[in-house]
Short mmCIF file of C-alpha atoms in Angstrom, two decimals:
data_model
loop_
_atom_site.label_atom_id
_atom_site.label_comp_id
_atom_site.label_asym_id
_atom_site.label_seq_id
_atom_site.Cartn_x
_atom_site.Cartn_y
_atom_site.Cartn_z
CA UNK A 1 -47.83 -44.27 -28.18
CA UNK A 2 -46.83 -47.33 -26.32
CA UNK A 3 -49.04 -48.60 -23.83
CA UNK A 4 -46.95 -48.27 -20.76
CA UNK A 5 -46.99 -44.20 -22.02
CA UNK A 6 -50.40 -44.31 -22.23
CA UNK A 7 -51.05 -45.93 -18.88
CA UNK A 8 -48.79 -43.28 -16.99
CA UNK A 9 -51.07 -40.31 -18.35
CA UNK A 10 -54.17 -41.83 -16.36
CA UNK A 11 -54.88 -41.47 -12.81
CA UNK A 12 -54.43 -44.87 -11.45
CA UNK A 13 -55.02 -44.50 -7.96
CA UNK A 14 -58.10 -46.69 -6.88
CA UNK A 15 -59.66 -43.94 -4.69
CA UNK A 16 -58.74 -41.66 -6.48
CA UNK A 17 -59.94 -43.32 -9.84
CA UNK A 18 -63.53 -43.35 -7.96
CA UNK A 19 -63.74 -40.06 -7.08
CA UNK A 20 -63.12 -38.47 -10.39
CA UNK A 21 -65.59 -40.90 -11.98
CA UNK A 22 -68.30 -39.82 -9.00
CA UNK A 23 -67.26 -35.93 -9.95
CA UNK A 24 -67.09 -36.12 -13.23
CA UNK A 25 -68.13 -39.20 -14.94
CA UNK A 26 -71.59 -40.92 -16.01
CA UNK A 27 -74.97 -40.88 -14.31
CA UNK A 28 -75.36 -44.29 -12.89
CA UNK A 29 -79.19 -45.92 -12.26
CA UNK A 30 -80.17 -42.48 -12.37
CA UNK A 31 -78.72 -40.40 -9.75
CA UNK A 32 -77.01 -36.99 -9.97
CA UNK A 33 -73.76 -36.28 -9.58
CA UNK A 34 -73.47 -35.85 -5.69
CA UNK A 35 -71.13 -32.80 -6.06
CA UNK A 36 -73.50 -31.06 -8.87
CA UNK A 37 -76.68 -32.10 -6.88
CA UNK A 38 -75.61 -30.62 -3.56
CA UNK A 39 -74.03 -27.51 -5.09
CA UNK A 40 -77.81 -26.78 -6.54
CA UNK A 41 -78.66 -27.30 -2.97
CA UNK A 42 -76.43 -24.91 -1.98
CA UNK A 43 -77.09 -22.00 -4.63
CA UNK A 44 -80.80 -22.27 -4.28
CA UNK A 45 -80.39 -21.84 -0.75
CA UNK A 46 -78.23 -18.84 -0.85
CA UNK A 47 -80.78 -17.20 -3.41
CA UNK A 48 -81.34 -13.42 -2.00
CA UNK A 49 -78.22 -13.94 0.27
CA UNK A 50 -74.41 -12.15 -0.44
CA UNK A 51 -72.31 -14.66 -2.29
CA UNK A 52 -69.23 -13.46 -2.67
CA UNK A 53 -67.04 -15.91 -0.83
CA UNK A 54 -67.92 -19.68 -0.63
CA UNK A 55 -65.69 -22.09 1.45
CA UNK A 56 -66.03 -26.17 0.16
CA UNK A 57 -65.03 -28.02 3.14
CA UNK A 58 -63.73 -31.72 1.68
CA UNK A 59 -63.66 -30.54 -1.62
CA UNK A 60 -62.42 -33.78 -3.04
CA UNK A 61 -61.41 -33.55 -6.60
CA UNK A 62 -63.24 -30.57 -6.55
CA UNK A 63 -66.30 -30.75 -8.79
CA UNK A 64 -68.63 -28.39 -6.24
CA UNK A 65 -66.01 -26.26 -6.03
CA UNK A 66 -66.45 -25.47 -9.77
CA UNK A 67 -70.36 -25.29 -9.47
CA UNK A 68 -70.28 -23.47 -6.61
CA UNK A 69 -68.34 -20.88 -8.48
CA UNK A 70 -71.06 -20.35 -11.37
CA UNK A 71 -72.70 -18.20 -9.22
CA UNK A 72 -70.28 -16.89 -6.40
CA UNK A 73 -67.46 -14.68 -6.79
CA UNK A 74 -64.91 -16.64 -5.62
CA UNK A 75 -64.59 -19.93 -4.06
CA UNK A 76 -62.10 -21.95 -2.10
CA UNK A 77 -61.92 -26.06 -1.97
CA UNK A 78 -60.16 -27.72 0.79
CA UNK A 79 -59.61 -31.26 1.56
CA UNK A 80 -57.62 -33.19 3.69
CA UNK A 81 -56.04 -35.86 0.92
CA UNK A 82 -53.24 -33.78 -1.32
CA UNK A 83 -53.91 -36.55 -4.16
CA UNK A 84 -57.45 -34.97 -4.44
CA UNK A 85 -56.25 -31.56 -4.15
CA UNK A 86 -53.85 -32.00 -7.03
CA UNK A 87 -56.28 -33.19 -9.41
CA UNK A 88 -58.62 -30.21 -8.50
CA UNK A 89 -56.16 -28.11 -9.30
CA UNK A 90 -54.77 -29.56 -12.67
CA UNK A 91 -58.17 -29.27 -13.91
CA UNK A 92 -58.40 -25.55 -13.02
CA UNK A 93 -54.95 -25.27 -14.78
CA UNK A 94 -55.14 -27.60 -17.31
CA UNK A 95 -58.97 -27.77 -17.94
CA UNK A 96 -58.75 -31.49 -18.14
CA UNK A 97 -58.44 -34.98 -16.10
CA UNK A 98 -57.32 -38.57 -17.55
CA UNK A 99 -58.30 -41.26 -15.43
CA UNK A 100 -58.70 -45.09 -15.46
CA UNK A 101 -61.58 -47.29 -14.39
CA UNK A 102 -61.33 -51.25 -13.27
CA UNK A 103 -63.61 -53.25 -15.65
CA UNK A 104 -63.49 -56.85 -14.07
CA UNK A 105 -60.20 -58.43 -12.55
CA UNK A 106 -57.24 -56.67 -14.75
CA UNK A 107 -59.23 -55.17 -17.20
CA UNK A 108 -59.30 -51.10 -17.46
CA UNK A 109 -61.19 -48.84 -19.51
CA UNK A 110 -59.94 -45.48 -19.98
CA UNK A 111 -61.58 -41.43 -19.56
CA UNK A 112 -60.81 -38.24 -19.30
CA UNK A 113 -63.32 -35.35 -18.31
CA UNK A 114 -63.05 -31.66 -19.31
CA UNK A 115 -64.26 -28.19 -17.57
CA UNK A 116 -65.60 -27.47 -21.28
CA UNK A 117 -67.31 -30.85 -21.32
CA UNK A 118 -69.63 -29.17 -17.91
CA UNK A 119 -69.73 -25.20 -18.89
CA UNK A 120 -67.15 -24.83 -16.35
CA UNK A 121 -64.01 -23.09 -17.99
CA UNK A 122 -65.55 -19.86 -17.01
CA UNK A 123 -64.98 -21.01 -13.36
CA UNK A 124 -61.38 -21.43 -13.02
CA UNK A 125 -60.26 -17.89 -12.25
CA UNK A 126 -62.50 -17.71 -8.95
CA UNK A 127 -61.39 -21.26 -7.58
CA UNK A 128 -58.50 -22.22 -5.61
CA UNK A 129 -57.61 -25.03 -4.05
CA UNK A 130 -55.24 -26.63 -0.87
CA UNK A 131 -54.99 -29.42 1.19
CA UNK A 132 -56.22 -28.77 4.52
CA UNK A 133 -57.63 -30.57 8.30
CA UNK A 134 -61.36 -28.84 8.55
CA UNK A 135 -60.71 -29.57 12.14
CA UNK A 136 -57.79 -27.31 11.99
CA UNK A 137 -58.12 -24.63 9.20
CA UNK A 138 -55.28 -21.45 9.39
CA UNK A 139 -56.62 -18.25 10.66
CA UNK A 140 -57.19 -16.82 7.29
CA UNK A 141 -59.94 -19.33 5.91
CA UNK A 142 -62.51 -16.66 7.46
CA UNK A 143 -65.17 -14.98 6.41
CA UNK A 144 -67.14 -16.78 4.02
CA UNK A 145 -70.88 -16.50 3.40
CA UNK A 146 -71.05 -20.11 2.68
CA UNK A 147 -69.44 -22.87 3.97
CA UNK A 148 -70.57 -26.57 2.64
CA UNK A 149 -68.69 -29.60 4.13
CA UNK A 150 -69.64 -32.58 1.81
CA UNK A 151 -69.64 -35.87 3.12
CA UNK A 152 -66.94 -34.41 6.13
CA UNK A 153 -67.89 -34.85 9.59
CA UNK A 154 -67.79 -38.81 10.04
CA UNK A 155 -64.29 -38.79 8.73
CA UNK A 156 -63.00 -35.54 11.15
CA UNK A 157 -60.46 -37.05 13.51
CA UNK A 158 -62.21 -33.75 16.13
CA UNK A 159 -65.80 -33.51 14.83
CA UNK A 160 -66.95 -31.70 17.59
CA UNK A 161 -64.11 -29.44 17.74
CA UNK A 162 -65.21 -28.77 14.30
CA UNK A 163 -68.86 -28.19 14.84
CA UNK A 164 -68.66 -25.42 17.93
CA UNK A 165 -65.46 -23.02 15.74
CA UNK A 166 -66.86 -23.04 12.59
CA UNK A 167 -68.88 -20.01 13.85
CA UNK A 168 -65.73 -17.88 13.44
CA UNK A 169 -65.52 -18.53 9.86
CA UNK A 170 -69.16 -17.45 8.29
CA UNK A 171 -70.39 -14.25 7.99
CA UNK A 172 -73.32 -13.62 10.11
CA UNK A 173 -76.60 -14.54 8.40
CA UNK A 174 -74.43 -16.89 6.13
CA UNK A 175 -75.36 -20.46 5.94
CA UNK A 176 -73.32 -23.76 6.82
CA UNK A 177 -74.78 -26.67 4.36
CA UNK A 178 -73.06 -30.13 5.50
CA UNK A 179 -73.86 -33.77 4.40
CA UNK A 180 -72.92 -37.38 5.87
CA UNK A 181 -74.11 -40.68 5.67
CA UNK A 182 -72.90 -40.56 9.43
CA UNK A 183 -70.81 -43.79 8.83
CA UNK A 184 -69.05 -43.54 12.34
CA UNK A 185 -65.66 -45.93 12.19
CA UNK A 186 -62.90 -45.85 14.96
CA UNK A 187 -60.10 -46.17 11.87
CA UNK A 188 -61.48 -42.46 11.12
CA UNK A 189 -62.50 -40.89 14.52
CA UNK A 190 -61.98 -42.32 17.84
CA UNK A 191 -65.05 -43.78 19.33
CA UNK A 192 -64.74 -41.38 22.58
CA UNK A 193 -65.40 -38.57 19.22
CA UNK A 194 -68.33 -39.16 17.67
CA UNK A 195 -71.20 -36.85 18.13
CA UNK A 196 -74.35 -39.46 17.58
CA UNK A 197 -74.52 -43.09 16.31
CA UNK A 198 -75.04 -43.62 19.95
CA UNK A 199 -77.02 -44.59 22.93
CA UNK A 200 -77.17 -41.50 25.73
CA UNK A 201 -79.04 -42.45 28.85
CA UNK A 202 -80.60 -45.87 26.88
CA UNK A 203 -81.73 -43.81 23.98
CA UNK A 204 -80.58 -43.57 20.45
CA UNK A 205 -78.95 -40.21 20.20
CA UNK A 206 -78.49 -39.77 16.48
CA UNK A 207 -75.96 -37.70 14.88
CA UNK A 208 -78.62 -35.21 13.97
CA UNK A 209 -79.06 -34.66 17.74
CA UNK A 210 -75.44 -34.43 18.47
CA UNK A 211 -75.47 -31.27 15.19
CA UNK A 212 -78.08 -29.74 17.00
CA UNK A 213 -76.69 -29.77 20.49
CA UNK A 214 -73.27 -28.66 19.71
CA UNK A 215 -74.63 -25.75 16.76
CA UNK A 216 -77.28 -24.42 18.56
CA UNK A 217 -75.28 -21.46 20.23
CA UNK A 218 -74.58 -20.02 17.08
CA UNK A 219 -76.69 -21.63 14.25
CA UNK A 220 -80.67 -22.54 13.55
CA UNK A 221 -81.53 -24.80 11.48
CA UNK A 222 -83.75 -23.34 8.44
CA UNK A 223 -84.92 -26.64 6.61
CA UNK A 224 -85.64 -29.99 7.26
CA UNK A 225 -83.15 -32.48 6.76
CA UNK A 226 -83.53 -34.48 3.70
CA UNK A 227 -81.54 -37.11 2.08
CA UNK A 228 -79.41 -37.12 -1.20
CA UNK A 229 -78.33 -40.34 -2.89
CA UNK A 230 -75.20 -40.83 -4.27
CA UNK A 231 -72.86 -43.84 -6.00
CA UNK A 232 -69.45 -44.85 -6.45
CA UNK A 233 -68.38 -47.08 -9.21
CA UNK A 234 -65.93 -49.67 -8.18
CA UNK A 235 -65.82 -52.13 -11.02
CA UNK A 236 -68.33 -52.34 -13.94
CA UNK A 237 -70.56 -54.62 -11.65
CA UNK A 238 -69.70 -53.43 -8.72
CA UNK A 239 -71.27 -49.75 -6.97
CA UNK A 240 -71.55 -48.39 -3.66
CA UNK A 241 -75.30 -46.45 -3.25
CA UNK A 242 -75.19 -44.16 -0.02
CA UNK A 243 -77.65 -41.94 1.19
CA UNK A 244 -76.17 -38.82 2.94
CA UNK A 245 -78.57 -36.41 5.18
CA UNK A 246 -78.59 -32.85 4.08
CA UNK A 247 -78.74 -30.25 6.93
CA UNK A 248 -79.12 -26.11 6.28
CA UNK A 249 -77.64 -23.92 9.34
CA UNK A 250 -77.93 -20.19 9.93
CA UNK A 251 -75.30 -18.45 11.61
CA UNK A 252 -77.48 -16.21 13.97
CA UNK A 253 -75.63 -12.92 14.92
#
């Protein structure tokens, strides 16, 4: 196998590249997975609750889609980018991911992850996948009795919009899980958009505040927030360590 043949079976895309590493690749300075971790989260939390239908709201490359399908019947992952939609779903075809990491400067190491390496092969026949805008979902993502939106709502073009419809798609009694670092940028949503990371009246009005103004109609929140590390690999020197605030909401009937 030449090189250039081998190169063109890996995944070179830089975010990409990241994001299967974060899903699927090593522990690094001791944190979980981000996708496993929360997806524990989110089955522990739906213990004594109907899981038959589980929506994964920026499913990425689609590792809590997987988890999250251990235990429910069926599960769908949606996110917004269709090159993390189509690795998702060669993984639930193929059962396997080839990928390449930067090193330093033009140096590249090389990986590949499989459902089999994570107990996951059992999964693939109750996942699907598609790209979609959580801000904008078709009438027929409904009726879920789960709906987690990883690391979503600071990069939602209509957060808000978001936050007071997503009512109509969970099952009453069913629980909305969402995490964020609540990074707010204007290259993501417009500033005129964003829900907290904010002074109101001269006071800090967090994005925690902004959740529980625009959810309270229709959700309570059941636990306290708490917050769940995670890391992205850039080079072999290089890692970005985030900590993203977990929230637990209960649609109320």
């Amino acid at each position: 196998m030449t090189e250039e043949t081998h190169q063109g079976m890996y995944e070179t895309d830089v975010a990409v590249s990241q994001y299967c590493e974060a899903h699927y690749g090593e522990k690094y300075f001791g944190v979980e997975l981000f996708p496993v971790k929360c997806a524990q989260i989110c089955l522990k939390a739906m213990k004594g609750r109907p899981m038959k239908r589980a929506l994964d709201l920026g499913c990425a490359v689609g590792r809590s889609t997987f988890e999250l399908a251990r235990e429910f019947d069926f599960v769908t992952g949606l996110d917004f980018s269709a090159r993390f939609v189509r690795i998702a779903v060669q993984l639930q075809e193929k059962g396997i991911i080839r990928y390449e990491l930067p090193e330093e400067g033009e140096i590249v190491s090389y990986h590949e992850a499989r459902l089999s390496d994570f107990n996951l092969d059992q999964t693939r026949e109750r996942v699907e996948f598609f790209q979609a805008d959580a801000a904008n979902l078709e009438p027929h993502f409904t009726g879920y009795d789960l709906i987690f939106a990883g690391n979503l709502l600071d990069r939602l073009h209509a957060p808000r919009k978001f936050l007071t419809s997503i009512h109509e798609r969970l099952h009453e009694g069913g629980l909305l899980i969402i995490t964020s670092p609540y990074t707010w940028l204007e290259e993501f949503t417009s500033r005129e958009n964003w829900i907290g990371g904010f002074r109101k009246a001269g006071e800090p009005y967090t994005t925690l505040d902004g959740m529980r103004e625009l959810l309270k109609e229709h959700f309570r929140l059941i636990a306290e927030p708490r917050d769940i590390e995670f890391v992205i690999r850039e080079t072999k020197r290089k890692f970005q360590h985030t900590l993203s605030q977990l929230t637990v909401w209960e649609r109320m009937s």
